[in-house]
Amino acid sequence: MFSEMLKNVRERVPLVHCITNYVTVNDCANILLACGGSPIMADDEQEVEEITSVCGGLTINIGTLNSRTVKSMMLAGKRANVLGHPVLLDPVGVGASTLRTETAVKLLENVRFTAVRGNISEIKTLALGSGNTKGVDADMADAVTEENMDRVIAFAREFSEKTGAITVITGAVDLVVDGKQAYVIQNGHPMMSKVTGTGCMLSAMMSAYLTANQDAPLRAAAAAVCAMGIAGERAYDRMLAFHGGSGSYRMFLMDEISNLDEEILEQGARYEIRES
Amino acid sequence: MFSEMLKNVRERVPLVHCITNYVTVNDCANILLACGGSPIMADDEQEVEEITSVCGGLTINIGTLNSRTVKSMMLAGKRANVLGHPVLLDPVGVGASTLRTETAVKLLENVRFTAVRGNISEIKTLALGSGNTKGVDADMADAVTEENMDRVIAFAREFSEKTGAITVITGAVDLVVDGKQAYVIQNGHPMMSKVTGTGCMLSAMMSAYLTANQDAPLRAAAAAVCAMGIAGERAYDRMLAFHGGSGSYRMFLMDEISNLDEEILEQGARYEIRES
Amino acid sequence: MFSEMLKNVRERVPLVHCITNYVTVNDCANILLACGGSPIMADDEQEVEEITSVCGGLTINIGTLNSRTVKSMMLAGKRANVLGHPVLLDPVGVGASTLRTETAVKLLENVRFTAVRGNISEIKTLALGSGNTKGVDADMADAVTEENMDRVIAFAREFSEKTGAITVITGAVDLVVDGKQAYVIQNGHPMMSKVTGTGCMLSAMMSAYLTANQDAPLRAAAAAVCAMGIAGERAYDRMLAFHGGSGSYRMFLMDEISNLDEEILEQGARYEIRES
């Protein structure tokens, strides 16, 4: 039941340390508050280990990374591992530069992630970059469709087996996969891609769900994806009624996350569970 | 009269230099414009002294600080002191890491602040960290209540006497205290804590009030607190009527600051003045 | 026809690399999406050349610059020149510090810009700083009026001739000038100055227009200015009807950019073309 995942976030108010990009950091902080968690942003190498120690979970997002923050990501990730905190990797734009690819691969080698969330292209790059070419078809399309679904799920499962992390591939269809099961999720709205940072926001919120639900990480990750997708659908309806555009859509998205309740989540979630 | 404080901000359009975190910096810039001031953000050590020289006031906020910006804070703070500009310290998250605590303490030692604004826990940490343990009870609760009010005010007064700064402690009840008087302010709404940066925003706006009202700093600081609290109350009413959540609340908060007039401020302010 | 400029942005979805300040970076990303383009933000010297290579255009904005990002601006700008990508300079706050002035001048010396956009005071500082004092009258007012229009246009033309860039001077009246022609644009609303980053946002959006319309850069730049101004006018009407303030105005501005269509742009554009 996803409703329990949400309930636990609201009751336990997970404190999530975010090392993230400066483009969408405000939205990440606000969505953590909106969903029921609490954010701390800190990226200096002198303090990240201490900050992560007072938190319950950690998100590492490599958008606008630089040599200073790369060090901090490594330090915080390792410390979170020692403490047994859930750690999520959002490999924003991996593949677009050597720095991003090398950083993401190095993070995967040195930090044990609870979940990795990206679009299909980012996850493919990550799998290839980390030598996990087996599951990657050179011609595997950059969108998940009914036709390639089984292959993408198999690829995600292999990536999960190699990394030990839940693999979350978001797009028109969202997949949340570990070594055994795959949630195939149909929530969401195309308008979400017209606002910067909806992926980053989902990653931040997912960290709160993972932190508050450590006995059921796969379900928690899937619940976060559904929550975001449902909010995206409802925000679109509100935007239309308001005669708005992408500016008001961004606001309504936050409103819907903050007003999401267990009933809306249970009734709105559209997914099936497959063997992975 | 608080109305005069607001009037002076609108008429004098104080230019405030902000060295602040990248999480809420956009909100800080926008609230400075909304209240009637004008913002400049600059944090490189090569330019902060020049930038602060063309401004009327300075805000130093230690959220997401790093070794580069710590140097800039020190340089700008000292320069502002030489120029006689109001300087405000917002010790965000002090106590959560050694870097933050040491930076805040070092700033207090080297810069003469006009005001220090934080929550009770931050101000306690600051007082302890700077050796001012006398006023701090180990068991002093982390919330200001009617029961511990006198002790908190006495503690704030001692901190003010030691630092020479107005001490502003915000929470369910807000205190604005110097060596002689204490404003006890009852404005505000719990929803404010569901939006990131309402504290940072208040600090930025307070700098504008201090800069435009240098002959009455205590009253100016109290007026800024009331202004923010009233906006928080009114924004909540608007959010409810809009069937909104934390996303629209953030927007309405900004709307209310930009539309605040002298009458709303005078009539909405709920405070009493005590001997400190 | 401006409508064609907009159409090309929507159809070609130009990918724009932004090296920009952390104050308004989220708004820049969102306006790029809203207008029909796509943003990538990256500022580390290790990746900027690669990132700019996968993009179609580049914006360099010197707000909150630091020694690390100055290097990146130079590297990215030179690479974009090699690739023949449109490059825009937004010299935010040039003149307020030696670092900003020297950086802007050095950029102008080393990078060939397609357009430079700033207010009259910034462009004057830039022209003076780069030794182009001829066109600058010491007493030339810091606002463009009907009286000084011809002189400002002549000054802008000379600056364009020296730099090879389209000169865009925005204010109550906006000028878009190259060596031959000048668009004098009357769109916009004073409320735009009450939201931080409307200038940065225009610069980012203009880069998308320049990238999608490389055969008509002057018209593309002018179309972007009109688009922003029309959105500013329409957002004001929506704000009034909503009984809002600067917070909702910012949202409506984004809504109007995202909902702008060819008809609104053609019918709303208020400009004349003069010899420069």
Tab-separated table of N, CA and C in Angstrom, chain C residues 142-245:
chain	number	residue	atom	x	y	z
C	142	ASP	N	20.905	58.357	-17.959
C	142	ASP	CA	20.816	56.914	-17.781
C	142	ASP	C	19.423	56.389	-18.104
C	143	ALA	N	18.730	57.067	-18.965
C	143	ALA	CA	17.450	56.564	-19.452
C	143	ALA	C	17.324	57.019	-20.898
C	144	VAL	N	16.708	56.195	-21.695
C	144	VAL	CA	16.506	56.554	-23.096
C	144	VAL	C	15.189	57.316	-23.208
C	145	THR	N	15.261	58.510	-23.766
C	145	THR	CA	14.053	59.325	-23.928
C	145	THR	C	13.936	59.736	-25.392
C	146	GLU	N	12.814	60.331	-25.721
C	146	GLU	CA	12.631	60.798	-27.103
C	146	GLU	C	13.710	61.828	-27.457
C	147	GLU	N	14.137	62.609	-26.435
C	147	GLU	CA	15.117	63.663	-26.685
C	147	GLU	C	16.508	63.113	-27.028
C	148	ASN	N	16.949	62.133	-26.212
C	148	ASN	CA	18.320	61.650	-26.441
C	148	ASN	C	18.365	60.395	-27.322
C	149	MET	N	17.221	59.983	-27.847
C	149	MET	CA	17.117	58.738	-28.625
C	149	MET	C	18.157	58.651	-29.746
C	150	ASP	N	18.262	59.711	-30.523
C	150	ASP	CA	19.178	59.655	-31.670
C	150	ASP	C	20.618	59.474	-31.222
C	151	ARG	N	20.958	60.163	-30.135
C	151	ARG	CA	22.331	60.042	-29.644
C	151	ARG	C	22.587	58.636	-29.097
C	152	VAL	N	21.603	58.089	-28.395
C	152	VAL	CA	21.797	56.747	-27.835
C	152	VAL	C	21.898	55.721	-28.965
C	153	ILE	N	21.088	55.896	-29.988
C	153	ILE	CA	21.162	54.964	-31.120
C	153	ILE	C	22.524	55.061	-31.803
C	154	ALA	N	23.005	56.276	-31.959
C	154	ALA	CA	24.321	56.447	-32.584
C	154	ALA	C	25.405	55.800	-31.732
C	155	PHE	N	25.273	55.980	-30.436
C	155	PHE	CA	26.229	55.358	-29.519
C	155	PHE	C	26.169	53.827	-29.620
C	156	ALA	N	24.955	53.297	-29.659
C	156	ALA	CA	24.786	51.843	-29.746
C	156	ALA	C	25.353	51.327	-31.071
C	157	ARG	N	25.126	52.083	-32.158
C	157	ARG	CA	25.643	51.650	-33.453
C	157	ARG	C	27.171	51.589	-33.416
C	158	GLU	N	27.775	52.610	-32.828
C	158	GLU	CA	29.238	52.609	-32.744
C	158	GLU	C	29.743	51.433	-31.910
C	159	PHE	N	29.042	51.160	-30.817
C	159	PHE	CA	29.438	50.017	-29.985
C	159	PHE	C	29.296	48.718	-30.780
C	160	SER	N	28.233	48.612	-31.544
C	160	SER	CA	28.025	47.433	-32.392
C	160	SER	C	29.124	47.313	-33.444
C	161	GLU	N	29.488	48.430	-34.017
C	161	GLU	CA	30.529	48.389	-35.052
C	161	GLU	C	31.862	47.947	-34.463
C	162	LYS	N	32.133	48.425	-33.263
C	162	LYS	CA	33.397	48.067	-32.624
C	162	LYS	C	33.417	46.586	-32.214
C	163	THR	N	32.307	46.109	-31.663
C	163	THR	CA	32.293	44.738	-31.114
C	163	THR	C	31.819	43.700	-32.128
C	164	GLY	N	31.108	44.135	-33.144
C	164	GLY	CA	30.520	43.180	-34.069
C	164	GLY	C	29.253	42.547	-33.531
C	165	ALA	N	28.820	42.995	-32.374
C	165	ALA	CA	27.627	42.421	-31.739
C	165	ALA	C	26.412	43.325	-31.904
C	166	ILE	N	25.247	42.735	-31.927
C	166	ILE	CA	24.016	43.510	-31.814
C	166	ILE	C	23.988	44.108	-30.415
C	167	THR	N	23.671	45.386	-30.314
C	167	THR	CA	23.595	46.033	-29.012
C	167	THR	C	22.130	46.147	-28.602
C	168	VAL	N	21.820	45.587	-27.447
C	168	VAL	CA	20.442	45.634	-26.950
C	168	VAL	C	20.442	46.402	-25.643
C	169	ILE	N	19.776	47.553	-25.667
C	169	ILE	CA	19.674	48.406	-24.479
C	169	ILE	C	18.226	48.376	-24.016
C	170	THR	N	17.995	47.832	-22.824
C	170	THR	CA	16.613	47.719	-22.365
C	170	THR	C	16.339	48.687	-21.229
C	171	GLY	N	15.106	49.121	-21.165
C	171	GLY	CA	14.663	50.098	-20.174
C	171	GLY	C	13.209	50.416	-20.476
C	172	ALA	N	12.778	51.635	-20.173
C	172	ALA	CA	11.395	52.012	-20.482
C	172	ALA	C	11.158	51.878	-21.992
C	173	VAL	N	12.136	52.313	-22.758
C	173	VAL	CA	12.156	52.057	-24.202
C	173	VAL	C	13.295	51.083	-24.457
C	174	ASP	N	13.105	50.141	-25.347
C	174	ASP	CA	14.164	49.176	-25.650
C	174	ASP	C	14.716	49.440	-27.043
C	175	LEU	N	16.039	49.325	-27.159
C	175	LEU	CA	16.693	49.504	-28.453
C	175	LEU	C	17.440	48.239	-28.844
C	176	VAL	N	17.282	47.833	-30.091
C	176	VAL	CA	18.012	46.685	-30.622
C	176	VAL	C	18.711	47.186	-31.891
C	177	VAL	N	20.036	47.259	-31.817
C	177	VAL	CA	20.760	48.039	-32.810
C	177	VAL	C	21.937	47.254	-33.391
C	178	ASP	N	22.115	47.342	-34.702
C	178	ASP	CA	23.384	46.872	-35.277
C	178	ASP	C	23.986	48.023	-36.095
C	179	GLY	N	24.887	47.737	-36.984
C	179	GLY	CA	25.547	48.813	-37.711
C	179	GLY	C	24.646	49.547	-38.682
C	180	LYS	N	23.479	48.993	-38.964
C	180	LYS	CA	22.624	49.601	-39.986
C	180	LYS	C	21.245	50.038	-39.510
C	181	GLN	N	20.680	49.226	-38.651
C	181	GLN	CA	19.294	49.484	-38.258
C	181	GLN	C	19.136	49.528	-36.751
C	182	ALA	N	18.027	50.150	-36.340
C	182	ALA	CA	17.695	50.193	-34.915
C	182	ALA	C	16.212	49.912	-34.742
C	183	TYR	N	15.883	48.894	-33.972
C	183	TYR	CA	14.501	48.681	-33.560
C	183	TYR	C	14.273	49.494	-32.287
C	184	VAL	N	13.267	50.343	-32.313
C	184	VAL	CA	12.875	51.099	-31.126
C	184	VAL	C	11.568	50.481	-30.637
C	185	ILE	N	11.619	49.881	-29.464
C	185	ILE	CA	10.506	49.030	-29.008
C	185	ILE	C	9.841	49.634	-27.774
C	186	GLN	N	8.512	49.668	-27.817
C	186	GLN	CA	7.757	50.329	-26.743
C	186	GLN	C	6.993	49.343	-25.874
C	187	ASN	N	7.229	48.068	-26.011
C	187	ASN	CA	6.521	47.097	-25.168
C	187	ASN	C	7.111	47.057	-23.762
C	188	GLY	N	6.369	46.395	-22.866
C	188	GLY	CA	6.870	46.217	-21.507
C	188	GLY	C	6.029	46.923	-20.474
C	189	HIS	N	6.349	46.724	-19.213
C	189	HIS	CA	5.603	47.332	-18.118
C	189	HIS	C	6.547	47.596	-16.944
C	190	PRO	N	6.375	48.730	-16.256
C	190	PRO	CA	7.275	49.044	-15.122
C	190	PRO	C	7.323	47.943	-14.065
C	191	MET	N	6.249	47.168	-13.932
C	191	MET	CA	6.211	46.097	-12.926
C	191	MET	C	7.333	45.081	-13.143
C	192	MET	N	7.833	44.990	-14.369
C	192	MET	CA	8.909	44.034	-14.648
C	192	MET	C	10.147	44.307	-13.804
C	193	SER	N	10.335	45.567	-13.417
C	193	SER	CA	11.515	45.884	-12.616
C	193	SER	C	11.320	45.510	-11.147
C	194	LYS	N	10.113	45.065	-10.792
C	194	LYS	CA	9.851	44.668	-9.404
C	194	LYS	C	10.074	43.170	-9.187
C	195	VAL	N	10.497	42.476	-10.236
C	195	VAL	CA	10.824	41.052	-10.137
C	195	VAL	C	12.296	40.907	-10.515
C	196	THR	N	13.062	40.233	-9.709
C	196	THR	CA	14.475	40.075	-10.025
C	196	THR	C	14.631	39.193	-11.256
C	197	GLY	N	15.589	39.545	-12.091
C	197	GLY	CA	15.963	38.648	-13.173
C	197	GLY	C	15.187	38.771	-14.460
C	198	THR	N	14.337	39.783	-14.614
C	198	THR	CA	13.635	39.884	-15.898
C	198	THR	C	14.629	40.187	-17.022
C	199	GLY	N	15.706	40.893	-16.685
C	199	GLY	CA	16.762	41.128	-17.674
C	199	GLY	C	17.501	39.838	-18.016
C	200	CYS	N	17.875	39.092	-17.001
C	200	CYS	CA	18.552	37.796	-17.223
C	200	CYS	C	17.664	36.863	-18.042
C	201	MET	N	16.383	36.864	-17.713
C	201	MET	CA	15.444	35.985	-18.408
C	201	MET	C	15.356	36.366	-19.892
C	202	LEU	N	15.289	37.683	-20.133
C	202	LEU	CA	15.260	38.129	-21.524
C	202	LEU	C	16.530	37.689	-22.250
C	203	SER	N	17.666	37.823	-21.599
C	203	SER	CA	18.930	37.412	-22.232
C	203	SER	C	18.912	35.922	-22.572
C	204	ALA	N	18.434	35.120	-21.648
C	204	ALA	CA	18.396	33.668	-21.904
C	204	ALA	C	17.463	33.375	-23.080
C	205	MET	N	16.282	33.983	-23.048
C	205	MET	CA	15.311	33.742	-24.120
C	205	MET	C	15.840	34.273	-25.449
C	206	MET	N	16.505	35.427	-25.419
C	206	MET	CA	17.061	35.986	-26.648
C	206	MET	C	18.074	35.030	-27.266
C	207	SER	N	18.820	34.338	-26.444
C	207	SER	CA	19.768	33.355	-26.968
C	207	SER	C	19.042	32.251	-27.723
C	208	ALA	N	17.898	31.852	-27.226
C	208	ALA	CA	17.110	30.838	-27.941
C	208	ALA	C	16.641	31.383	-29.284
C	209	TYR	N	16.192	32.635	-29.290
C	209	TYR	CA	15.742	33.257	-30.547
C	209	TYR	C	16.903	33.391	-31.538
C	210	LEU	N	18.069	33.793	-31.040
C	210	LEU	CA	19.235	33.945	-31.918
C	210	LEU	C	19.667	32.593	-32.474
C	211	THR	N	19.581	31.563	-31.648
C	211	THR	CA	20.031	30.236	-32.059
C	211	THR	C	19.092	29.632	-33.106
C	212	ALA	N	17.808	29.900	-32.959
C	212	ALA	CA	16.827	29.321	-33.880
C	212	ALA	C	16.647	30.146	-35.150
C	213	ASN	N	17.275	31.331	-35.176
C	213	ASN	CA	17.078	32.248	-36.311
C	213	ASN	C	18.401	32.870	-36.737
C	214	GLN	N	19.332	32.033	-37.138
C	214	GLN	CA	20.683	32.545	-37.364
C	214	GLN	C	20.818	33.346	-38.645
C	215	ASP	N	19.812	33.284	-39.498
C	215	ASP	CA	19.882	34.090	-40.713
C	215	ASP	C	19.320	35.498	-40.506
C	216	ALA	N	18.736	35.755	-39.328
C	216	ALA	CA	18.139	37.079	-39.096
C	216	ALA	C	18.327	37.493	-37.644
C	217	PRO	N	19.595	37.644	-37.220
C	217	PRO	CA	19.849	37.876	-35.796
C	217	PRO	C	19.237	39.165	-35.245
C	218	LEU	N	19.263	40.245	-36.027
C	218	LEU	CA	18.724	41.500	-35.494
C	218	LEU	C	17.220	41.376	-35.244
C	219	ARG	N	16.532	40.794	-36.221
C	219	ARG	CA	15.092	40.618	-36.075
C	219	ARG	C	14.780	39.640	-34.938
C	220	ALA	N	15.607	38.615	-34.812
C	220	ALA	CA	15.387	37.635	-33.742
C	220	ALA	C	15.525	38.285	-32.372
C	221	ALA	N	16.570	39.116	-32.228
C	221	ALA	CA	16.777	39.797	-30.945
C	221	ALA	C	15.610	40.729	-30.644
C	222	ALA	N	15.151	41.446	-31.671
C	222	ALA	CA	14.031	42.369	-31.486
C	222	ALA	C	12.750	41.609	-31.153
C	223	ALA	N	12.562	40.462	-31.785
C	223	ALA	CA	11.378	39.652	-31.500
C	223	ALA	C	11.370	39.185	-30.049
C	224	ALA	N	12.540	38.810	-29.547
C	224	ALA	CA	12.628	38.363	-28.152
C	224	ALA	C	12.279	39.505	-27.199
C	225	VAL	N	12.766	40.708	-27.518
C	225	VAL	CA	12.458	41.868	-26.674
C	225	VAL	C	10.959	42.142	-26.676
C	226	CYS	N	10.343	42.098	-27.851
C	226	CYS	CA	8.895	42.322	-27.936
C	226	CYS	C	8.137	41.228	-27.182
C	227	ALA	N	8.572	39.991	-27.342
C	227	ALA	CA	7.904	38.869	-26.666
C	227	ALA	C	7.903	39.079	-25.155
C	228	MET	N	9.063	39.469	-24.642
C	228	MET	CA	9.175	39.679	-23.196
C	228	MET	C	8.294	40.849	-22.766
C	229	GLY	N	8.315	41.915	-23.542
C	229	GLY	CA	7.524	43.089	-23.202
C	229	GLY	C	6.029	42.818	-23.238
C	230	ILE	N	5.601	42.099	-24.259
C	230	ILE	CA	4.173	41.752	-24.367
C	230	ILE	C	3.761	40.870	-23.191
C	231	ALA	N	4.600	39.913	-22.854
C	231	ALA	CA	4.310	39.054	-21.702
C	231	ALA	C	4.216	39.898	-20.437
C	232	GLY	N	5.085	40.900	-20.322
C	232	GLY	CA	5.058	41.785	-19.159
C	232	GLY	C	3.777	42.588	-19.075
C	233	GLU	N	3.269	43.021	-20.239
C	233	GLU	CA	2.010	43.782	-20.259
C	233	GLU	C	0.834	42.893	-19.874
C	234	ARG	N	0.773	41.718	-20.491
C	234	ARG	CA	-0.340	40.803	-20.254
C	234	ARG	C	-0.315	40.257	-18.832
C	235	ALA	N	0.889	40.007	-18.322
C	235	ALA	CA	1.011	39.511	-16.948
C	235	ALA	C	0.479	40.551	-15.959
C	236	TYR	N	0.687	41.815	-16.305
C	236	TYR	CA	0.197	42.863	-15.408
C	236	TYR	C	-1.338	42.846	-15.328
C	237	ASP	N	-1.980	42.687	-16.467
C	237	ASP	CA	-3.444	42.604	-16.471
C	237	ASP	C	-3.926	41.409	-15.643
C	238	ARG	N	-3.257	40.285	-15.818
C	238	ARG	CA	-3.656	39.097	-15.060
C	238	ARG	C	-3.439	39.310	-13.559
C	239	MET	N	-2.338	39.938	-13.215
C	239	MET	CA	-2.043	40.209	-11.808
C	239	MET	C	-3.114	41.098	-11.176
C	240	LEU	N	-3.525	42.126	-11.909
C	240	LEU	CA	-4.562	43.026	-11.383
C	240	LEU	C	-5.860	42.267	-11.142
C	241	ALA	N	-6.273	41.473	-12.122
C	241	ALA	CA	-7.517	40.716	-11.998
C	241	ALA	C	-7.445	39.725	-10.848
C	242	PHE	N	-6.239	39.286	-10.522
C	242	PHE	CA	-6.002	38.290	-9.473
C	242	PHE	C	-5.811	38.974	-8.115
C	243	HIS	N	-5.808	40.308	-8.095
C	243	HIS	CA	-5.499	41.075	-6.890
C	243	HIS	C	-4.152	40.652	-6.319
C	244	GLY	N	-3.190	40.454	-7.201
C	244	GLY	CA	-1.884	39.948	-6.785
C	244	GLY	C	-0.839	41.030	-6.628
C	245	GLY	N	0.401	40.602	-6.468
C	245	GLY	CA	1.542	41.504	-6.333
C	245	GLY	C	2.717	40.946	-7.106
